Amino acid sequence: MRIAYVCADAGIPIYGSKGASIHVQGVLRAMRRAGHDVVVLAARTGDVPPAWAADLGVTMLPRLGGDAPDPTAVTAHNHAIAAALTQVGPVDLVYERLSLWSFGAMEQARHLGVPGCLEVNAPLVDEAVTHRGLADRATADRAVARSLAAASQVIAVSEEVAAWAKANPCTTGPVVVEPNGVDPARFTAQRPAAGAPFTVGFIGTLKPWHGLDQLADTFALVKRRVPEARLLIVGDGPGRETLTARLVWRGVAEAVTFTGAVPAEHVGAELARMHVALAPYPARGPFYFSPLKVVECQAAGVPVVASEVGQLRSLIRHRETGWLVPPGSARAMALACLAIHAAPAQAATMANVARAEVLAERSWDAVVDRILTRAQAAAVRRPVTRGPQQLVAI
C-alpha cells in the first residue's frame, strides 16, 4: 500500500527528540517495516535524518505561524497541502496527524477517493486557548470540524480524546482509541550498575502540566530517607528554570543531573540508569494524554510510579505493573519510591510484568497494524466520494 503521511504542525520536527516527534517516527517506521511505501509531507524535519529515514521521501509543506492567521492565509495553506498531496502521485491512503488550522489533507483524501485516517492526540483548539492564547478560535474550530468531517476514520490516543472527537457534530466516521506505542528495539531490560546510588528518574519535556513541582518535592522527601539518592532528568523545556529554582529551594539541587534533550536512540541507555521513574501529573484540569514516556519506561523494565489519572489507570495496575498514587501527592509518590528502594527484587518483578505486557500489546508494529486494518474496513463500510475538488474557503 502507498501511504501519504501528513504532519503540517510546524511545532513538530519529524526527526526531533520531543514526544510528538518520537510518535511520528514510531508510526512511520512501523508502516515501512510492514512493507508499505510511505511518502511524507511535513512542515518541519528538524535534525539530520536518522539512518532509517535516509531514503524516505519528504515533501516540505508551507508553515502557518502565529495564533491568529488570517482566514485567507488558512485557506491558502490548505490549498497548498492539497496540491502537495496531488504532486506526490497516487496513494492508497492518507494518514494525517491533526494540526491546528489543517483540513486540506483529509478533504483531499476524500476528493482522491482514498481513505483518510486522522490521528488526534489532543483537543488542539482547547489546548491552544488554555496554554498559548488563541485570538481566532472560531476559524480554528471550523478547520478542525472540516478535518473531522472529511476523515473516514478518527484515531484517538485516549478515551478522553475520543470523547472529544465524538462530541463534535461534524464527526461522521468511526472513532477508535489507539494509545501510544513503543519500539521494542530501542529498549532492553538493563539494570543500574551494582553499587550505583538509588536514582529517581524523570523523562519528558519540562512543562508545567508534567508536575515539575511535585517532582522536586518528591525527590526532596526521598533524599531525606536515602541521602545518597540522585535525581536524573532526561529532557528539556520551558519549565527547566522554574524546576531548578524549586530544587535549589528544597536544598537538593546538587544531587540532580539534567541531560537535556536526548536523541531517541540514546533514551534507553538513560533509562537503564534509573531505579524508578516518576510520572507526577498534577490534580488539575482534564487529562487526555497517552503518556509515551510511561510506556517507554515500562518497555525498558524500569519500575514506574505515576499519578492515578486518565489513561494511566488502565496502563498501570497498582502493585502489579507499577504504582499509582493520588495526583498531586508528593508524599505518596515518595513513599512508593522508598518502597521500591526497600524491596528492589519485588520492584523488578513488577517491572518485568509491565515490560512483557507492553512489548506484547503496545509495539508500534501492533498499533499501526490495528490502525491500517481498521482504515481499510472503514473505507469499505463508507465509500469515499469521487468528484471535482471542492476545497472552499474557510
Short mmCIF file of N, CA and C in Angstrom, two decimals, residues 109-246:
data_model
loop_
_atom_site.label_atom_id
_atom_site.label_comp_id
_atom_site.label_asym_id
_atom_site.label_seq_id
_atom_site.Cartn_x
_atom_site.Cartn_y
_atom_site.Cartn_z
N ALA A 109 -8.04 13.76 0.56
CA ALA A 109 -8.17 12.30 0.55
C ALA A 109 -9.55 11.91 0.05
N ARG A 110 -10.54 12.60 0.57
CA ARG A 110 -11.90 12.29 0.11
C ARG A 110 -12.06 12.59 -1.38
N HIS A 111 -11.47 13.69 -1.81
CA HIS A 111 -11.54 14.04 -3.23
C HIS A 111 -10.86 12.99 -4.10
N LEU A 112 -9.73 12.46 -3.60
CA LEU A 112 -8.99 11.47 -4.38
C LEU A 112 -9.64 10.09 -4.33
N GLY A 113 -10.59 9.93 -3.43
CA GLY A 113 -11.28 8.64 -3.34
C GLY A 113 -10.51 7.60 -2.57
N VAL A 114 -9.70 8.05 -1.60
CA VAL A 114 -8.93 7.09 -0.78
C VAL A 114 -9.26 7.33 0.68
N PRO A 115 -9.07 6.32 1.55
CA PRO A 115 -9.36 6.51 2.97
C PRO A 115 -8.48 7.62 3.57
N GLY A 116 -9.06 8.34 4.49
CA GLY A 116 -8.33 9.38 5.21
C GLY A 116 -8.36 9.07 6.70
N CYS A 117 -7.18 8.75 7.27
CA CYS A 117 -7.07 8.47 8.71
C CYS A 117 -6.58 9.72 9.42
N LEU A 118 -7.34 10.18 10.39
CA LEU A 118 -6.98 11.38 11.13
C LEU A 118 -6.58 10.99 12.55
N GLU A 119 -5.32 11.16 12.87
CA GLU A 119 -4.81 10.84 14.21
C GLU A 119 -4.95 12.08 15.09
N VAL A 120 -5.64 11.94 16.21
CA VAL A 120 -5.87 13.07 17.11
C VAL A 120 -5.20 12.78 18.45
N ASN A 121 -4.28 13.65 18.84
CA ASN A 121 -3.51 13.46 20.07
C ASN A 121 -3.98 14.34 21.21
N ALA A 122 -4.78 15.35 20.90
CA ALA A 122 -5.26 16.26 21.94
C ALA A 122 -6.35 17.14 21.34
N PRO A 123 -7.22 17.70 22.17
CA PRO A 123 -8.16 18.73 21.68
C PRO A 123 -7.38 20.02 21.43
N LEU A 124 -6.85 20.15 20.25
CA LEU A 124 -5.83 21.17 19.99
C LEU A 124 -6.33 22.59 20.20
N VAL A 125 -7.56 22.86 19.82
CA VAL A 125 -8.05 24.23 19.98
C VAL A 125 -8.15 24.59 21.46
N ASP A 126 -8.73 23.69 22.26
CA ASP A 126 -8.82 23.94 23.70
C ASP A 126 -7.43 24.11 24.31
N GLU A 127 -6.51 23.29 23.87
CA GLU A 127 -5.14 23.33 24.40
C GLU A 127 -4.48 24.67 24.07
N ALA A 128 -4.69 25.13 22.83
CA ALA A 128 -4.10 26.41 22.42
C ALA A 128 -4.70 27.57 23.22
N VAL A 129 -6.00 27.52 23.45
CA VAL A 129 -6.66 28.58 24.22
C VAL A 129 -6.12 28.60 25.65
N THR A 130 -5.95 27.43 26.23
CA THR A 130 -5.53 27.34 27.63
C THR A 130 -4.07 27.71 27.84
N HIS A 131 -3.20 27.25 26.97
CA HIS A 131 -1.76 27.37 27.25
C HIS A 131 -1.04 28.44 26.44
N ARG A 132 -1.59 28.83 25.28
CA ARG A 132 -0.85 29.79 24.46
C ARG A 132 -1.65 31.02 24.10
N GLY A 133 -2.95 30.95 24.29
CA GLY A 133 -3.80 32.04 23.83
C GLY A 133 -4.11 31.84 22.35
N LEU A 134 -5.34 32.05 21.98
CA LEU A 134 -5.75 31.85 20.59
C LEU A 134 -6.71 32.97 20.22
N ALA A 135 -6.26 33.86 19.35
CA ALA A 135 -7.03 35.06 19.05
C ALA A 135 -8.26 34.77 18.19
N ASP A 136 -8.17 33.76 17.31
CA ASP A 136 -9.27 33.49 16.39
C ASP A 136 -9.74 32.05 16.57
N ARG A 137 -10.43 31.81 17.66
CA ARG A 137 -10.90 30.45 17.94
C ARG A 137 -11.92 29.98 16.92
N ALA A 138 -12.75 30.88 16.43
CA ALA A 138 -13.81 30.47 15.51
C ALA A 138 -13.23 29.82 14.26
N THR A 139 -12.17 30.43 13.70
CA THR A 139 -11.57 29.86 12.49
C THR A 139 -10.90 28.52 12.81
N ALA A 140 -10.24 28.45 13.95
CA ALA A 140 -9.59 27.18 14.34
C ALA A 140 -10.63 26.08 14.52
N ASP A 141 -11.76 26.39 15.14
CA ASP A 141 -12.82 25.40 15.32
C ASP A 141 -13.35 24.92 13.97
N ARG A 142 -13.51 25.83 13.03
CA ARG A 142 -14.03 25.44 11.72
C ARG A 142 -13.03 24.54 10.99
N ALA A 143 -11.74 24.83 11.13
CA ALA A 143 -10.72 24.00 10.48
C ALA A 143 -10.75 22.58 11.04
N VAL A 144 -10.81 22.46 12.35
CA VAL A 144 -10.84 21.13 12.97
C VAL A 144 -12.12 20.39 12.57
N ALA A 145 -13.24 21.10 12.55
CA ALA A 145 -14.51 20.47 12.19
C ALA A 145 -14.47 19.93 10.76
N ARG A 146 -13.85 20.67 9.85
CA ARG A 146 -13.78 20.22 8.47
C ARG A 146 -12.89 18.97 8.35
N SER A 147 -11.83 18.94 9.14
CA SER A 147 -10.96 17.77 9.10
C SER A 147 -11.69 16.54 9.64
N LEU A 148 -12.40 16.72 10.76
CA LEU A 148 -13.16 15.61 11.34
C LEU A 148 -14.25 15.13 10.39
N ALA A 149 -14.87 16.07 9.69
CA ALA A 149 -15.97 15.71 8.78
C ALA A 149 -15.47 14.91 7.58
N ALA A 150 -14.27 15.22 7.12
CA ALA A 150 -13.76 14.57 5.91
C ALA A 150 -13.08 13.23 6.20
N ALA A 151 -12.62 13.02 7.43
CA ALA A 151 -11.89 11.80 7.75
C ALA A 151 -12.79 10.58 7.67
N SER A 152 -12.27 9.50 7.08
CA SER A 152 -13.04 8.26 7.05
C SER A 152 -12.88 7.49 8.35
N GLN A 153 -11.83 7.82 9.12
CA GLN A 153 -11.62 7.22 10.42
C GLN A 153 -10.85 8.19 11.31
N VAL A 154 -11.24 8.31 12.56
CA VAL A 154 -10.53 9.14 13.52
C VAL A 154 -9.85 8.21 14.53
N ILE A 155 -8.54 8.41 14.72
CA ILE A 155 -7.78 7.61 15.67
C ILE A 155 -7.43 8.49 16.86
N ALA A 156 -8.01 8.19 18.00
CA ALA A 156 -7.76 8.97 19.21
C ALA A 156 -6.78 8.23 20.10
N VAL A 157 -5.89 8.98 20.75
CA VAL A 157 -4.87 8.31 21.57
C VAL A 157 -5.37 7.95 22.96
N SER A 158 -6.55 8.42 23.33
CA SER A 158 -7.09 8.11 24.66
C SER A 158 -8.62 8.16 24.61
N GLU A 159 -9.25 7.59 25.62
CA GLU A 159 -10.71 7.64 25.69
C GLU A 159 -11.19 9.09 25.80
N GLU A 160 -10.42 9.92 26.50
CA GLU A 160 -10.81 11.31 26.67
C GLU A 160 -10.78 12.06 25.33
N VAL A 161 -9.77 11.81 24.52
CA VAL A 161 -9.70 12.44 23.20
C VAL A 161 -10.81 11.89 22.30
N ALA A 162 -11.09 10.60 22.42
CA ALA A 162 -12.17 10.01 21.62
C ALA A 162 -13.52 10.66 21.98
N ALA A 163 -13.74 10.90 23.26
CA ALA A 163 -15.00 11.54 23.67
C ALA A 163 -15.10 12.94 23.09
N TRP A 164 -13.97 13.64 23.07
CA TRP A 164 -13.95 14.98 22.48
C TRP A 164 -14.30 14.92 20.99
N ALA A 165 -13.71 13.98 20.26
CA ALA A 165 -13.98 13.87 18.82
C ALA A 165 -15.44 13.48 18.55
N LYS A 166 -15.95 12.54 19.35
CA LYS A 166 -17.34 12.11 19.15
C LYS A 166 -18.33 13.22 19.45
N ALA A 167 -17.95 14.12 20.36
CA ALA A 167 -18.86 15.21 20.74
C ALA A 167 -18.97 16.27 19.65
N ASN A 168 -18.03 16.27 18.71
CA ASN A 168 -18.10 17.25 17.63
C ASN A 168 -19.15 16.78 16.62
N PRO A 169 -20.19 17.56 16.37
CA PRO A 169 -21.26 17.09 15.47
C PRO A 169 -20.81 16.87 14.04
N CYS A 170 -19.65 17.36 13.68
CA CYS A 170 -19.16 17.18 12.31
C CYS A 170 -18.50 15.83 12.09
N THR A 171 -18.15 15.14 13.17
CA THR A 171 -17.51 13.84 13.04
C THR A 171 -18.51 12.82 12.51
N THR A 172 -18.16 12.17 11.41
CA THR A 172 -19.08 11.21 10.82
C THR A 172 -18.50 9.80 10.75
N GLY A 173 -17.18 9.69 10.66
CA GLY A 173 -16.54 8.38 10.58
C GLY A 173 -16.38 7.76 11.95
N PRO A 174 -16.01 6.50 12.00
CA PRO A 174 -15.78 5.84 13.29
C PRO A 174 -14.61 6.47 14.04
N VAL A 175 -14.75 6.50 15.36
CA VAL A 175 -13.68 7.00 16.23
C VAL A 175 -13.17 5.82 17.05
N VAL A 176 -11.89 5.53 16.92
CA VAL A 176 -11.31 4.40 17.66
C VAL A 176 -10.17 4.90 18.54
N VAL A 177 -9.93 4.19 19.62
CA VAL A 177 -8.86 4.55 20.54
C VAL A 177 -7.64 3.66 20.29
N GLU A 178 -6.52 4.29 20.08
CA GLU A 178 -5.26 3.56 19.90
C GLU A 178 -4.16 4.32 20.64
N PRO A 179 -3.84 3.90 21.85
CA PRO A 179 -2.82 4.61 22.65
C PRO A 179 -1.44 4.55 22.01
N ASN A 180 -0.57 5.38 22.52
CA ASN A 180 0.81 5.42 22.03
C ASN A 180 1.49 4.07 22.19
N GLY A 181 2.44 3.82 21.32
CA GLY A 181 3.17 2.56 21.35
C GLY A 181 4.64 2.76 21.68
N VAL A 182 5.42 1.74 21.41
CA VAL A 182 6.84 1.78 21.72
C VAL A 182 7.60 0.92 20.72
N ASP A 183 8.84 1.28 20.47
CA ASP A 183 9.69 0.49 19.58
C ASP A 183 10.54 -0.45 20.44
N PRO A 184 10.23 -1.74 20.48
CA PRO A 184 10.97 -2.66 21.37
C PRO A 184 12.47 -2.67 21.12
N ALA A 185 12.88 -2.41 19.88
CA ALA A 185 14.31 -2.49 19.57
C ALA A 185 15.11 -1.41 20.30
N ARG A 186 14.45 -0.37 20.75
CA ARG A 186 15.15 0.74 21.42
C ARG A 186 15.37 0.48 22.90
N PHE A 187 14.76 -0.58 23.45
CA PHE A 187 14.81 -0.75 24.89
C PHE A 187 15.17 -2.18 25.28
N THR A 188 16.14 -2.29 26.14
CA THR A 188 16.46 -3.58 26.73
C THR A 188 16.32 -3.44 28.24
N ALA A 189 16.10 -4.57 28.89
CA ALA A 189 15.86 -4.53 30.34
C ALA A 189 17.16 -4.48 31.11
N GLN A 190 17.92 -3.43 30.93
CA GLN A 190 19.18 -3.27 31.66
C GLN A 190 18.91 -2.65 33.03
N ARG A 191 19.69 -3.05 34.01
CA ARG A 191 19.55 -2.51 35.35
C ARG A 191 20.69 -1.53 35.63
N PRO A 192 20.50 -0.64 36.59
CA PRO A 192 21.62 0.22 37.00
C PRO A 192 22.79 -0.63 37.50
N ALA A 193 23.97 -0.10 37.36
CA ALA A 193 25.17 -0.83 37.77
C ALA A 193 25.12 -1.13 39.26
N ALA A 194 25.70 -2.28 39.63
CA ALA A 194 25.74 -2.66 41.05
C ALA A 194 26.48 -1.57 41.84
N GLY A 195 25.90 -1.19 42.95
CA GLY A 195 26.52 -0.17 43.78
C GLY A 195 26.20 1.26 43.38
N ALA A 196 25.48 1.42 42.28
CA ALA A 196 25.11 2.78 41.86
C ALA A 196 24.13 3.38 42.86
N PRO A 197 24.21 4.67 43.12
CA PRO A 197 23.28 5.29 44.07
C PRO A 197 21.84 5.18 43.57
N PHE A 198 20.91 5.08 44.53
CA PHE A 198 19.49 4.98 44.18
C PHE A 198 19.11 6.20 43.33
N THR A 199 18.67 5.94 42.11
CA THR A 199 18.42 7.01 41.15
C THR A 199 16.94 7.10 40.78
N VAL A 200 16.37 8.25 41.11
CA VAL A 200 15.00 8.56 40.74
C VAL A 200 15.04 9.26 39.39
N GLY A 201 14.20 8.84 38.46
CA GLY A 201 14.28 9.38 37.12
C GLY A 201 13.01 10.05 36.64
N PHE A 202 13.21 10.95 35.69
CA PHE A 202 12.09 11.61 35.00
C PHE A 202 12.51 11.76 33.55
N ILE A 203 11.59 11.44 32.63
CA ILE A 203 11.85 11.63 31.21
C ILE A 203 10.69 12.39 30.60
N GLY A 204 11.01 13.39 29.79
CA GLY A 204 9.95 14.14 29.13
C GLY A 204 10.30 15.60 28.99
N THR A 205 9.46 16.29 28.24
CA THR A 205 9.62 17.73 28.09
C THR A 205 9.23 18.41 29.38
N LEU A 206 10.02 19.39 29.80
CA LEU A 206 9.76 20.06 31.08
C LEU A 206 8.72 21.16 30.88
N LYS A 207 7.49 20.79 31.15
CA LYS A 207 6.36 21.73 31.04
C LYS A 207 5.54 21.66 32.33
N PRO A 208 4.84 22.75 32.66
CA PRO A 208 4.15 22.81 33.96
C PRO A 208 3.18 21.66 34.20
N TRP A 209 2.49 21.20 33.14
CA TRP A 209 1.48 20.15 33.34
C TRP A 209 2.10 18.76 33.54
N HIS A 210 3.42 18.70 33.57
CA HIS A 210 4.08 17.43 33.88
C HIS A 210 4.43 17.31 35.36
N GLY A 211 3.89 18.20 36.17
CA GLY A 211 4.06 18.05 37.62
C GLY A 211 5.47 18.29 38.11
N LEU A 212 6.12 19.31 37.62
CA LEU A 212 7.53 19.55 37.95
C LEU A 212 7.72 19.91 39.42
N ASP A 213 6.78 20.67 39.99
CA ASP A 213 6.89 20.98 41.42
C ASP A 213 6.82 19.70 42.25
N GLN A 214 5.90 18.83 41.88
CA GLN A 214 5.76 17.56 42.62
C GLN A 214 7.00 16.70 42.44
N LEU A 215 7.59 16.75 41.27
CA LEU A 215 8.83 16.00 41.04
C LEU A 215 9.91 16.45 42.01
N ALA A 216 10.11 17.75 42.14
CA ALA A 216 11.13 18.27 43.05
C ALA A 216 10.80 17.92 44.50
N ASP A 217 9.54 18.08 44.87
CA ASP A 217 9.15 17.81 46.26
C ASP A 217 9.29 16.32 46.59
N THR A 218 8.93 15.48 45.65
CA THR A 218 9.06 14.03 45.87
C THR A 218 10.52 13.66 46.10
N PHE A 219 11.38 14.18 45.24
CA PHE A 219 12.79 13.82 45.38
C PHE A 219 13.36 14.32 46.72
N ALA A 220 12.94 15.51 47.13
CA ALA A 220 13.44 16.04 48.41
C ALA A 220 13.03 15.12 49.56
N LEU A 221 11.81 14.59 49.52
CA LEU A 221 11.35 13.67 50.57
C LEU A 221 12.12 12.35 50.53
N VAL A 222 12.39 11.85 49.32
CA VAL A 222 13.16 10.61 49.20
C VAL A 222 14.56 10.81 49.75
N LYS A 223 15.15 11.93 49.44
CA LYS A 223 16.55 12.17 49.83
C LYS A 223 16.71 12.30 51.35
N ARG A 224 15.65 12.69 52.04
CA ARG A 224 15.72 12.73 53.50
C ARG A 224 15.98 11.35 54.08
N ARG A 225 15.36 10.33 53.45
CA ARG A 225 15.48 8.95 53.95
C ARG A 225 16.63 8.20 53.29
N VAL A 226 16.96 8.61 52.07
CA VAL A 226 18.05 7.94 51.34
C VAL A 226 19.04 9.03 50.90
N PRO A 227 19.94 9.40 51.77
CA PRO A 227 20.80 10.56 51.50
C PRO A 227 21.62 10.47 50.22
N GLU A 228 21.95 9.25 49.80
CA GLU A 228 22.78 9.12 48.60
C GLU A 228 21.97 9.18 47.30
N ALA A 229 20.66 9.34 47.42
CA ALA A 229 19.79 9.30 46.24
C ALA A 229 20.15 10.41 45.25
N ARG A 230 19.91 10.10 43.96
CA ARG A 230 20.15 11.05 42.88
C ARG A 230 18.86 11.21 42.08
N LEU A 231 18.75 12.36 41.43
CA LEU A 231 17.63 12.60 40.52
C LEU A 231 18.19 12.81 39.12
N LEU A 232 17.72 12.03 38.17
CA LEU A 232 18.16 12.10 36.78
C LEU A 232 17.00 12.60 35.93
N ILE A 233 17.18 13.75 35.30
CA ILE A 233 16.13 14.34 34.48
C ILE A 233 16.56 14.30 33.03
N VAL A 234 15.82 13.52 32.24
CA VAL A 234 16.13 13.32 30.82
C VAL A 234 15.13 14.12 29.99
N GLY A 235 15.57 15.23 29.46
CA GLY A 235 14.68 16.09 28.70
C GLY A 235 14.97 17.54 29.00
N ASP A 236 14.27 18.39 28.30
CA ASP A 236 14.46 19.82 28.48
C ASP A 236 13.14 20.51 28.17
N GLY A 237 13.08 21.81 28.40
CA GLY A 237 11.85 22.50 28.09
C GLY A 237 11.73 23.81 28.85
N PRO A 238 10.65 24.51 28.62
CA PRO A 238 10.49 25.84 29.21
C PRO A 238 10.37 25.85 30.73
N GLY A 239 10.10 24.70 31.33
CA GLY A 239 9.96 24.66 32.78
C GLY A 239 11.25 24.39 33.52
N ARG A 240 12.37 24.30 32.81
CA ARG A 240 13.62 23.92 33.47
C ARG A 240 14.06 24.95 34.51
N GLU A 241 13.94 26.21 34.20
CA GLU A 241 14.39 27.25 35.14
C GLU A 241 13.57 27.20 36.42
N THR A 242 12.26 27.07 36.29
CA THR A 242 11.40 27.01 37.47
C THR A 242 11.69 25.75 38.29
N LEU A 243 11.88 24.63 37.60
CA LEU A 243 12.21 23.38 38.30
C LEU A 243 13.53 23.50 39.05
N THR A 244 14.52 24.08 38.39
CA THR A 244 15.82 24.25 39.05
C THR A 244 15.69 25.10 40.31
N ALA A 245 14.91 26.17 40.20
CA ALA A 245 14.73 27.05 41.36
C ALA A 245 14.09 26.29 42.52
N ARG A 246 13.14 25.42 42.23
CA ARG A 246 12.49 24.66 43.30
C ARG A 246 13.44 23.62 43.91
#
